[in-house]
Amino acid sequence: MTTLVDTKKLTMVQAVTDGMRVMMKEHENVIVLGEDVGQNGGVFRATDGLVAEFGENRVIDTPLAESGIIGTSIGLAMNGFKPIAEMQFLGFIYPAFNQIMTHASRIRARTLGHFTVPMVIRAPFGAGVRAPEIHSDSVEALFTGMPGMKVVVPSNPYDAKGMLVSAIEDPDPVLFLEPMRCYRSTKMDVPEGKYNVPLGKAARLQEGNDVTIFAYGAMIEVVMKAAKSAEEKGIKCDVIDLRTLYPLDKEMIAESVQKTGRAVIVHEAPGTGGLGETIMSLINDTSFLYMKAPIERVTGFDTPVPMFALEDHYLPSADRVVQAIEKVTQF
């Protein structure tokens, strides 16, 4: 017998809000803190209405001090709370990097498991919204080599809410990255109430046997357009939304490339030092003898995100992804 679940159409930012609301209702020790998260409802309105519902003791406006926000959250998490700390933009997280690297990610190991840090750091990120310098940075790779820290990126409203619930329930710190281009780009049926999307598990968005495409966040829309164009040319792509960047779903990555023998990796962060290099190493370790062609990467350039006039040129496009698909299939 099928159980019907009530749903409502939400954008990604609304799904994020709903995820926080559901968990704050269920757990009194879940609190939100950050710059302008209270009365203003956050710069993208992700916390809109929470202070009215839960009060200023649980939705806390902080000074403009990212290191202080994260340091305070670490102390709260070690003492029974589950803080959700908001960075207004991922590019503002740099002053807090020391707190994250030397404390949040290491407390479990440092105390031999006697203390954990069950906190979530939310951060909008990515280019394509015509934001000023530092507001558009994609620096997820700074954190994907940090043992003790999970890094997740939803690409749609359903995953955003379900993964946020899982992140809040996780006993260790989670960096929850929210692609700004996806905030209001689409609506999706999202279940009311609580549900989980597991961390550490990728999702296959399209089945194919010719080429695997790995992507995440705002690049999912780009690669789906590219996959459609490739299919018109007789190339069927296996499209994998990584969803969790650390730890990666190594099993699905290996299973897919062993099936197709070809891989294209797409992310908007710079190519040098980007997650694509880690995925290439993983494929080399698990699936080298299955490969029919060298791996192709389609990434941002090794520069800061440029100003408005060049922003679209900087970002990977469907045309660039199609070129990479054709290159690996024609090798």
CSV table of N, CA and C in Angstrom, one decimal, residues 29-194:
chain,number,residue,atom,x,y,z
A,29,ASN,N,17.4,22.3,20.9
A,29,ASN,CA,18.9,22.7,21.0
A,29,ASN,C,19.4,23.1,19.6
A,30,VAL,N,18.5,23.1,18.6
A,30,VAL,CA,19.0,23.6,17.3
A,30,VAL,C,18.8,25.1,17.3
A,31,ILE,N,19.9,25.8,17.0
A,31,ILE,CA,19.8,27.3,17.0
A,31,ILE,C,20.5,27.8,15.7
A,32,VAL,N,20.1,29.0,15.3
A,32,VAL,CA,20.7,29.6,14.1
A,32,VAL,C,21.4,30.9,14.5
A,33,LEU,N,22.6,31.1,14.0
A,33,LEU,CA,23.3,32.3,14.2
A,33,LEU,C,24.1,32.8,13.0
A,34,GLY,N,24.2,34.1,12.9
A,34,GLY,CA,24.9,34.6,11.7
A,34,GLY,C,24.6,36.1,11.6
A,35,GLU,N,25.1,36.7,10.5
A,35,GLU,CA,24.9,38.1,10.2
A,35,GLU,C,23.6,38.3,9.6
A,36,ASP,N,22.7,39.1,10.2
A,36,ASP,CA,21.4,39.5,9.6
A,36,ASP,C,20.4,38.3,9.5
A,37,VAL,N,20.7,37.3,10.2
A,37,VAL,CA,19.8,36.1,10.1
A,37,VAL,C,18.4,36.3,10.9
A,38,GLY,N,18.4,37.3,11.8
A,38,GLY,CA,17.2,37.5,12.6
A,38,GLY,C,16.1,38.3,11.9
A,39,GLN,N,16.1,39.6,12.3
A,39,GLN,CA,15.0,40.5,11.8
A,39,GLN,C,15.0,40.6,10.3
A,40,ASN,N,16.2,40.6,9.7
A,40,ASN,CA,16.2,40.8,8.2
A,40,ASN,C,16.0,39.4,7.5
A,41,GLY,N,16.1,38.3,8.2
A,41,GLY,CA,15.8,37.0,7.5
A,41,GLY,C,16.9,36.6,6.6
A,42,GLY,N,18.1,37.1,6.8
A,42,GLY,CA,19.2,36.7,6.0
A,42,GLY,C,19.3,37.5,4.7
A,43,VAL,N,20.5,37.6,4.1
A,43,VAL,CA,20.7,38.4,2.9
A,43,VAL,C,19.9,37.8,1.7
A,44,PHE,N,19.7,36.4,1.7
A,44,PHE,CA,18.8,35.8,0.7
A,44,PHE,C,17.5,35.4,1.2
A,45,ARG,N,17.1,35.8,2.4
A,45,ARG,CA,15.9,35.5,3.1
A,45,ARG,C,15.8,34.0,3.4
A,46,ALA,N,16.9,33.3,3.6
A,46,ALA,CA,16.9,31.9,3.9
A,46,ALA,C,16.4,31.6,5.4
A,47,THR,N,16.5,32.6,6.2
A,47,THR,CA,16.0,32.5,7.6
A,47,THR,C,14.8,33.3,7.9
A,48,ASP,N,14.1,33.7,6.8
A,48,ASP,CA,13.0,34.5,6.9
A,48,ASP,C,11.9,33.9,7.8
A,49,GLY,N,11.4,34.6,8.8
A,49,GLY,CA,10.3,34.1,9.6
A,49,GLY,C,10.7,33.3,10.8
A,50,LEU,N,12.0,32.9,10.9
A,50,LEU,CA,12.4,32.0,11.9
A,50,LEU,C,12.5,32.7,13.3
A,51,VAL,N,12.9,34.0,13.3
A,51,VAL,CA,13.0,34.7,14.5
A,51,VAL,C,11.6,35.0,15.1
A,52,ALA,N,10.6,35.2,14.3
A,52,ALA,CA,9.3,35.4,14.8
A,52,ALA,C,8.7,34.1,15.4
A,53,GLU,N,9.1,33.0,14.8
A,53,GLU,CA,8.6,31.7,15.3
A,53,GLU,C,9.3,31.2,16.5
A,54,PHE,N,10.6,31.4,16.5
A,54,PHE,CA,11.4,30.7,17.6
A,54,PHE,C,12.1,31.7,18.5
A,55,GLY,N,12.0,33.0,18.3
A,55,GLY,CA,12.6,34.0,19.2
A,55,GLY,C,14.0,34.3,19.0
A,56,GLU,N,14.4,35.4,19.6
A,56,GLU,CA,15.8,35.9,19.5
A,56,GLU,C,16.8,35.0,20.2
A,57,ASN,N,16.4,34.2,21.1
A,57,ASN,CA,17.4,33.3,21.8
A,57,ASN,C,17.8,32.1,21.0
A,58,ARG,N,17.0,31.9,19.9
A,58,ARG,CA,17.4,30.7,19.0
A,58,ARG,C,17.7,31.2,17.6
A,59,VAL,N,17.4,32.4,17.3
A,59,VAL,CA,17.8,32.9,16.0
A,59,VAL,C,18.6,34.2,16.3
A,60,ILE,N,19.9,34.1,16.2
A,60,ILE,CA,20.7,35.1,16.8
A,60,ILE,C,21.5,35.9,15.8
A,61,ASP,N,21.3,37.2,15.8
A,61,ASP,CA,22.1,38.2,15.0
A,61,ASP,C,23.4,38.4,15.6
A,62,THR,N,24.5,38.2,14.8
A,62,THR,CA,25.8,38.3,15.3
A,62,THR,C,26.5,39.5,14.8
A,63,PRO,N,27.6,40.0,15.4
A,63,PRO,CA,28.5,41.0,14.7
A,63,PRO,C,29.0,40.4,13.4
A,64,LEU,N,29.6,41.4,12.6
A,64,LEU,CA,30.3,41.0,11.4
A,64,LEU,C,31.7,40.4,11.8
A,65,ALA,N,31.7,39.1,12.2
A,65,ALA,CA,32.9,38.5,12.7
A,65,ALA,C,32.8,37.0,12.4
A,66,GLU,N,33.2,36.6,11.2
A,66,GLU,CA,33.0,35.2,10.9
A,66,GLU,C,33.8,34.2,11.8
A,67,SER,N,35.0,34.6,12.2
A,67,SER,CA,35.8,33.8,13.1
A,67,SER,C,35.0,33.6,14.4
A,68,GLY,N,34.4,34.7,14.9
A,68,GLY,CA,33.6,34.6,16.1
A,68,GLY,C,32.4,33.8,16.0
A,69,ILE,N,31.7,33.9,14.8
A,69,ILE,CA,30.5,33.0,14.6
A,69,ILE,C,30.9,31.6,14.7
A,70,ILE,N,31.9,31.2,14.0
A,70,ILE,CA,32.3,29.8,14.0
A,70,ILE,C,32.9,29.3,15.3
A,71,GLY,N,33.7,30.2,15.9
A,71,GLY,CA,34.3,29.8,17.2
A,71,GLY,C,33.2,29.6,18.3
A,72,THR,N,32.2,30.5,18.3
A,72,THR,CA,31.1,30.4,19.2
A,72,THR,C,30.3,29.1,19.0
A,73,SER,N,30.1,28.8,17.7
A,73,SER,CA,29.3,27.6,17.3
A,73,SER,C,30.0,26.4,17.7
A,74,ILE,N,31.3,26.4,17.7
A,74,ILE,CA,32.1,25.2,18.1
A,74,ILE,C,31.9,24.9,19.6
A,75,GLY,N,32.0,26.0,20.4
A,75,GLY,CA,31.7,25.9,21.8
A,75,GLY,C,30.3,25.4,22.1
A,76,LEU,N,29.4,26.0,21.4
A,76,LEU,CA,28.0,25.6,21.6
A,76,LEU,C,27.8,24.1,21.3
A,77,ALA,N,28.4,23.7,20.1
A,77,ALA,CA,28.2,22.3,19.7
A,77,ALA,C,28.8,21.3,20.7
A,78,MET,N,29.9,21.7,21.3
A,78,MET,CA,30.6,20.8,22.3
A,78,MET,C,29.8,20.7,23.6
A,79,ASN,N,28.8,21.6,23.7
A,79,ASN,CA,28.1,21.6,25.0
A,79,ASN,C,26.6,21.5,24.8
A,80,GLY,N,26.2,20.6,23.9
A,80,GLY,CA,24.8,20.2,23.8
A,80,GLY,C,23.9,20.8,22.8
A,81,PHE,N,24.4,21.9,22.1
A,81,PHE,CA,23.6,22.5,21.1
A,81,PHE,C,23.9,22.0,19.7
A,82,LYS,N,23.0,22.3,18.8
A,82,LYS,CA,23.3,22.0,17.4
A,82,LYS,C,23.2,23.3,16.6
A,83,PRO,N,24.2,24.0,16.6
A,83,PRO,CA,24.2,25.3,15.9
A,83,PRO,C,24.2,25.2,14.4
A,84,ILE,N,23.4,26.1,13.7
A,84,ILE,CA,23.5,26.3,12.3
A,84,ILE,C,24.1,27.7,12.1
A,85,ALA,N,25.3,27.7,11.7
A,85,ALA,CA,26.0,29.0,11.5
A,85,ALA,C,26.0,29.4,10.0
A,86,GLU,N,25.5,30.6,9.8
A,86,GLU,CA,25.4,31.1,8.4
A,86,GLU,C,26.6,32.0,8.1
A,87,MET,N,27.3,31.7,7.0
A,87,MET,CA,28.2,32.7,6.3
A,87,MET,C,27.4,33.4,5.2
A,88,GLN,N,27.5,34.7,5.2
A,88,GLN,CA,26.6,35.4,4.2
A,88,GLN,C,27.0,34.9,2.8
A,89,PHE,N,28.3,34.7,2.5
A,89,PHE,CA,28.8,34.1,1.3
A,89,PHE,C,30.0,33.3,1.6
A,90,LEU,N,30.3,32.3,0.8
A,90,LEU,CA,31.4,31.4,1.0
A,90,LEU,C,32.7,32.2,1.0
A,91,GLY,N,32.8,33.2,0.2
A,91,GLY,CA,34.0,34.0,0.1
A,91,GLY,C,34.2,34.8,1.3
A,92,PHE,N,33.3,34.9,2.3
A,92,PHE,CA,33.5,35.5,3.6
A,92,PHE,C,34.0,34.6,4.6
A,93,ILE,N,34.2,33.3,4.3
A,93,ILE,CA,34.6,32.3,5.3
A,93,ILE,C,36.1,32.4,5.7
A,94,TYR,N,36.9,33.1,4.9
A,94,TYR,CA,38.3,33.0,5.1
A,94,TYR,C,38.8,33.4,6.5
A,95,PRO,N,38.2,34.4,7.2
A,95,PRO,CA,38.6,34.7,8.6
A,95,PRO,C,38.3,33.6,9.5
A,96,ALA,N,37.4,32.7,9.2
A,96,ALA,CA,37.0,31.6,10.1
A,96,ALA,C,37.7,30.3,9.7
A,97,PHE,N,38.6,30.3,8.7
A,97,PHE,CA,39.2,29.1,8.3
A,97,PHE,C,40.1,28.4,9.4
A,98,ASN,N,40.7,29.3,10.2
A,98,ASN,CA,41.5,28.7,11.3
A,98,ASN,C,40.6,28.0,12.3
A,99,GLN,N,39.5,28.5,12.7
A,99,GLN,CA,38.6,27.9,13.6
A,99,GLN,C,38.1,26.5,13.1
A,100,ILE,N,37.8,26.5,11.7
A,100,ILE,CA,37.3,25.3,11.1
A,100,ILE,C,38.4,24.2,11.1
A,101,MET,N,39.6,24.6,10.6
A,101,MET,CA,40.7,23.7,10.4
A,101,MET,C,41.3,23.2,11.7
A,102,THR,N,41.5,24.1,12.6
A,102,THR,CA,42.2,23.7,13.8
A,102,THR,C,41.3,23.2,15.0
A,103,HIS,N,40.0,23.5,14.9
A,103,HIS,CA,39.2,23.1,16.0
A,103,HIS,C,38.0,22.2,15.5
A,104,ALA,N,37.1,22.8,14.7
A,104,ALA,CA,35.8,22.1,14.3
A,104,ALA,C,36.1,20.7,13.8
A,105,SER,N,37.1,20.6,12.8
A,105,SER,CA,37.3,19.3,12.2
A,105,SER,C,38.1,18.4,13.0
A,106,ARG,N,38.7,18.8,14.1
A,106,ARG,CA,39.7,18.0,14.9
A,106,ARG,C,39.2,17.6,16.3
A,107,ILE,N,38.2,18.2,16.8
A,107,ILE,CA,37.8,18.0,18.2
A,107,ILE,C,37.6,16.5,18.4
A,108,ARG,N,36.9,15.8,17.5
A,108,ARG,CA,36.6,14.4,17.8
A,108,ARG,C,38.0,13.6,17.9
A,109,ALA,N,38.9,13.9,17.0
A,109,ALA,CA,40.2,13.2,17.1
A,109,ALA,C,41.0,13.6,18.3
A,110,ARG,N,41.0,14.9,18.5
A,110,ARG,CA,41.8,15.5,19.6
A,110,ARG,C,41.4,15.0,21.0
A,111,THR,N,40.1,14.7,21.2
A,111,THR,CA,39.6,14.3,22.5
A,111,THR,C,39.3,12.8,22.5
A,112,LEU,N,39.8,12.1,21.4
A,112,LEU,CA,39.6,10.6,21.3
A,112,LEU,C,38.1,10.2,21.4
A,113,GLY,N,37.3,11.1,20.8
A,113,GLY,CA,35.9,10.8,20.7
A,113,GLY,C,35.1,11.2,21.9
A,114,HIS,N,35.7,11.8,22.9
A,114,HIS,CA,34.9,12.2,24.1
A,114,HIS,C,34.0,13.4,23.7
A,115,PHE,N,34.4,14.3,22.8
A,115,PHE,CA,33.6,15.4,22.3
A,115,PHE,C,33.5,15.4,20.8
A,116,THR,N,32.3,15.8,20.3
A,116,THR,CA,32.1,16.0,18.9
A,116,THR,C,31.6,17.4,18.7
A,117,VAL,N,31.5,17.8,17.4
A,117,VAL,CA,31.1,19.1,17.0
A,117,VAL,C,30.0,19.0,16.0
A,118,PRO,N,28.7,18.8,16.5
A,118,PRO,CA,27.6,18.6,15.6
A,118,PRO,C,27.0,20.0,15.2
A,119,MET,N,27.7,20.6,14.2
A,119,MET,CA,27.3,21.9,13.8
A,119,MET,C,27.3,21.9,12.2
A,120,VAL,N,26.4,22.8,11.7
A,120,VAL,CA,26.3,23.0,10.3
A,120,VAL,C,26.8,24.4,9.9
A,121,ILE,N,27.6,24.6,8.9
A,121,ILE,CA,28.0,25.9,8.4
A,121,ILE,C,27.3,26.0,7.0
A,122,ARG,N,26.3,26.9,6.9
A,122,ARG,CA,25.7,27.2,5.7
A,122,ARG,C,26.4,28.3,5.0
A,123,ALA,N,26.5,28.2,3.6
A,123,ALA,CA,27.2,29.2,2.9
A,123,ALA,C,26.7,29.3,1.4
A,124,PRO,N,26.1,30.4,1.0
A,124,PRO,CA,25.8,30.5,-0.4
A,124,PRO,C,27.1,30.7,-1.2
A,125,PHE,N,27.2,30.1,-2.4
A,125,PHE,CA,28.4,30.2,-3.2
A,125,PHE,C,28.2,30.1,-4.7
A,126,GLY,N,29.2,30.5,-5.4
A,126,GLY,CA,29.2,30.3,-6.9
A,126,GLY,C,28.9,31.6,-7.6
A,127,ALA,N,29.3,31.6,-8.9
A,127,ALA,CA,29.1,32.8,-9.7
A,127,ALA,C,27.8,32.7,-10.5
A,128,GLY,N,27.6,33.7,-11.4
A,128,GLY,CA,26.5,33.7,-12.3
A,128,GLY,C,25.3,34.6,-11.8
A,129,VAL,N,25.5,35.3,-10.7
A,129,VAL,CA,24.4,36.2,-10.2
A,129,VAL,C,24.8,37.6,-10.2
A,130,ARG,N,25.9,37.9,-10.8
A,130,ARG,CA,26.4,39.3,-10.9
A,130,ARG,C,26.7,39.9,-9.6
A,131,ALA,N,27.3,39.2,-8.7
A,131,ALA,CA,27.7,39.7,-7.4
A,131,ALA,C,29.1,40.3,-7.4
A,132,PRO,N,29.4,41.2,-6.5
A,132,PRO,CA,30.8,41.8,-6.5
A,132,PRO,C,31.9,40.8,-6.2
A,133,GLU,N,33.1,41.3,-6.2
A,133,GLU,CA,34.2,40.5,-5.9
A,133,GLU,C,34.1,39.8,-4.5
A,134,ILE,N,34.6,38.6,-4.4
A,134,ILE,CA,34.6,37.8,-3.1
A,134,ILE,C,33.2,37.2,-2.9
A,135,HIS,N,32.2,37.7,-3.4
A,135,HIS,CA,30.8,37.1,-3.2
A,135,HIS,C,30.6,35.9,-4.0
A,136,SER,N,31.4,35.6,-5.1
A,136,SER,CA,31.1,34.6,-6.0
A,136,SER,C,32.1,33.4,-6.0
A,137,ASP,N,32.9,33.4,-5.0
A,137,ASP,CA,34.0,32.4,-4.9
A,137,ASP,C,33.5,30.9,-4.8
A,138,SER,N,34.1,30.0,-5.5
A,138,SER,CA,33.9,28.6,-5.4
A,138,SER,C,35.2,28.0,-4.8
A,139,VAL,N,35.3,27.9,-3.5
A,139,VAL,CA,36.5,27.5,-2.9
A,139,VAL,C,36.3,26.2,-2.1
A,140,GLU,N,35.3,25.4,-2.6
A,140,GLU,CA,35.0,24.2,-1.8
A,140,GLU,C,36.2,23.2,-1.6
A,141,ALA,N,37.2,23.3,-2.6
A,141,ALA,CA,38.4,22.4,-2.5
A,141,ALA,C,39.2,22.8,-1.3
A,142,LEU,N,39.1,24.0,-0.7
A,142,LEU,CA,39.8,24.3,0.6
A,142,LEU,C,39.4,23.3,1.7
A,143,PHE,N,38.2,22.8,1.6
A,143,PHE,CA,37.6,22.0,2.7
A,143,PHE,C,37.5,20.5,2.4
A,144,THR,N,37.6,20.1,1.1
A,144,THR,CA,37.4,18.7,0.7
A,144,THR,C,38.6,17.8,1.0
A,145,GLY,N,39.7,18.5,1.5
A,145,GLY,CA,40.8,17.7,2.0
A,145,GLY,C,41.0,17.8,3.5
A,146,MET,N,39.9,18.1,4.2
A,146,MET,CA,40.0,18.3,5.6
A,146,MET,C,39.3,17.2,6.4
A,147,PRO,N,40.0,16.2,6.8
A,147,PRO,CA,39.4,15.1,7.5
A,147,PRO,C,38.7,15.6,8.8
A,148,GLY,N,37.5,15.0,9.0
A,148,GLY,CA,36.6,15.4,10.1
A,148,GLY,C,35.5,16.3,9.7
A,149,MET,N,35.6,16.8,8.4
A,149,MET,CA,34.6,17.8,7.9
A,149,MET,C,33.9,17.2,6.7
A,150,LYS,N,32.6,17.2,6.7
A,150,LYS,CA,31.8,16.8,5.6
A,150,LYS,C,31.5,18.0,4.7
A,151,VAL,N,31.5,17.9,3.4
A,151,VAL,CA,31.1,19.0,2.5
A,151,VAL,C,30.1,18.5,1.6
A,152,VAL,N,28.9,19.2,1.6
A,152,VAL,CA,27.8,18.8,0.7
A,152,VAL,C,27.3,20.0,-0.1
A,153,VAL,N,26.7,19.7,-1.3
A,153,VAL,CA,26.2,20.7,-2.2
A,153,VAL,C,24.9,20.1,-2.9
A,154,PRO,N,23.8,20.6,-2.5
A,154,PRO,CA,22.5,20.2,-3.2
A,154,PRO,C,22.4,20.9,-4.5
A,155,SER,N,21.7,20.3,-5.4
A,155,SER,CA,21.4,21.0,-6.7
A,155,SER,C,20.0,21.3,-7.0
A,156,ASN,N,19.1,20.9,-6.0
A,156,ASN,CA,17.7,21.1,-6.3
A,156,ASN,C,17.0,21.2,-4.9
A,157,PRO,N,15.7,21.7,-4.9
A,157,PRO,CA,15.0,21.9,-3.6
A,157,PRO,C,14.9,20.6,-2.8
A,158,TYR,N,14.5,19.5,-3.4
A,158,TYR,CA,14.3,18.3,-2.6
A,158,TYR,C,15.5,17.9,-1.9
A,159,ASP,N,16.6,17.8,-2.6
A,159,ASP,CA,17.9,17.4,-1.9
A,159,ASP,C,18.3,18.5,-0.9
A,160,ALA,N,18.0,19.7,-1.2
A,160,ALA,CA,18.5,20.8,-0.2
A,160,ALA,C,17.9,20.6,1.2
A,161,LYS,N,16.6,20.3,1.2
A,161,LYS,CA,15.9,20.1,2.5
A,161,LYS,C,16.4,18.8,3.1
A,162,GLY,N,16.3,17.7,2.4
A,162,GLY,CA,16.7,16.4,2.9
A,162,GLY,C,18.1,16.3,3.4
A,163,MET,N,19.0,16.9,2.6
A,163,MET,CA,20.4,16.9,3.0
A,163,MET,C,20.7,17.8,4.2
A,164,LEU,N,19.9,18.9,4.3
A,164,LEU,CA,20.1,19.8,5.5
A,164,LEU,C,19.7,19.1,6.7
A,165,VAL,N,18.6,18.4,6.7
A,165,VAL,CA,18.1,17.6,7.8
A,165,VAL,C,19.2,16.6,8.2
A,166,SER,N,19.7,15.9,7.3
A,166,SER,CA,20.8,15.0,7.6
A,166,SER,C,22.0,15.6,8.1
A,167,ALA,N,22.3,16.8,7.6
A,167,ALA,CA,23.5,17.5,8.1
A,167,ALA,C,23.3,18.0,9.6
A,168,ILE,N,22.1,18.4,9.9
A,168,ILE,CA,21.8,18.9,11.3
A,168,ILE,C,21.9,17.7,12.2
A,169,GLU,N,21.5,16.5,11.8
A,169,GLU,CA,21.5,15.3,12.6
A,169,GLU,C,22.9,14.7,12.7
A,170,ASP,N,23.8,15.1,11.8
A,170,ASP,CA,25.1,14.4,11.8
A,170,ASP,C,25.9,14.8,13.1
A,171,PRO,N,26.6,13.9,13.6
A,171,PRO,CA,27.4,14.1,14.9
A,171,PRO,C,28.6,14.9,14.7
A,172,ASP,N,29.0,15.2,13.4
A,172,ASP,CA,30.2,15.9,13.1
A,172,ASP,C,29.9,17.2,12.3
A,173,PRO,N,30.9,18.1,12.1
A,173,PRO,CA,30.6,19.3,11.4
A,173,PRO,C,30.4,19.1,9.9
A,174,VAL,N,29.5,19.8,9.4
A,174,VAL,CA,29.1,19.7,7.9
A,174,VAL,C,29.1,21.1,7.3
A,175,LEU,N,29.9,21.3,6.2
A,175,LEU,CA,29.8,22.5,5.5
A,175,LEU,C,28.8,22.3,4.4
A,176,PHE,N,27.7,23.1,4.5
A,176,PHE,CA,26.5,23.0,3.6
A,176,PHE,C,26.5,24.1,2.6
A,177,LEU,N,26.9,23.8,1.4
A,177,LEU,CA,27.1,24.9,0.4
A,177,LEU,C,25.9,25.0,-0.5
A,178,GLU,N,25.4,26.2,-0.7
A,178,GLU,CA,24.1,26.4,-1.4
A,178,GLU,C,24.4,27.3,-2.6
A,179,PRO,N,24.3,26.7,-3.8
A,179,PRO,CA,24.6,27.4,-5.1
A,179,PRO,C,23.6,28.5,-5.3
A,180,MET,N,24.1,29.7,-5.3
A,180,MET,CA,23.2,30.9,-5.4
A,180,MET,C,22.3,30.9,-6.7
A,181,ARG,N,22.9,30.4,-7.8
A,181,ARG,CA,22.1,30.3,-9.1
A,181,ARG,C,20.9,29.4,-9.0
A,182,CYS,N,20.9,28.5,-8.0
A,182,CYS,CA,19.8,27.6,-7.9
A,182,CYS,C,18.8,28.0,-6.9
A,183,TYR,N,19.0,29.1,-6.1
A,183,TYR,CA,18.2,29.5,-5.1
A,183,TYR,C,16.7,29.7,-5.5
A,184,ARG,N,16.5,30.3,-6.6
A,184,ARG,CA,15.1,30.6,-7.1
A,184,ARG,C,15.0,30.3,-8.6
A,185,SER,N,15.8,29.4,-9.1
A,185,SER,CA,15.8,29.1,-10.5
A,185,SER,C,14.7,28.1,-10.9
A,186,THR,N,14.2,27.3,-9.9
A,186,THR,CA,13.2,26.3,-10.2
A,186,THR,C,12.4,26.0,-8.9
A,187,LYS,N,11.2,25.5,-9.1
A,187,LYS,CA,10.4,24.9,-7.9
A,187,LYS,C,10.3,23.4,-8.1
A,188,MET,N,10.1,22.8,-7.0
A,188,MET,CA,10.0,21.3,-7.0
A,188,MET,C,9.1,20.9,-5.9
A,189,ASP,N,8.4,19.8,-6.1
A,189,ASP,CA,7.6,19.2,-5.0
A,189,ASP,C,8.5,18.7,-3.9
A,190,VAL,N,8.3,19.3,-2.7
A,190,VAL,CA,9.1,18.9,-1.5
A,190,VAL,C,8.2,18.4,-0.4
A,191,PRO,N,8.5,17.3,0.1
A,191,PRO,CA,7.6,16.7,1.2
A,191,PRO,C,7.5,17.7,2.4
A,192,GLU,N,6.4,17.8,3.0
A,192,GLU,CA,6.2,18.5,4.2
A,192,GLU,C,6.8,17.7,5.4
A,193,GLY,N,7.2,18.3,6.4
A,193,GLY,CA,7.7,17.6,7.5
A,193,GLY,C,9.1,17.1,7.3
A,194,LYS,N,9.6,16.1,8.1
A,194,LYS,CA,11.0,15.7,8.1
A,194,LYS,C,11.2,14.5,7.1
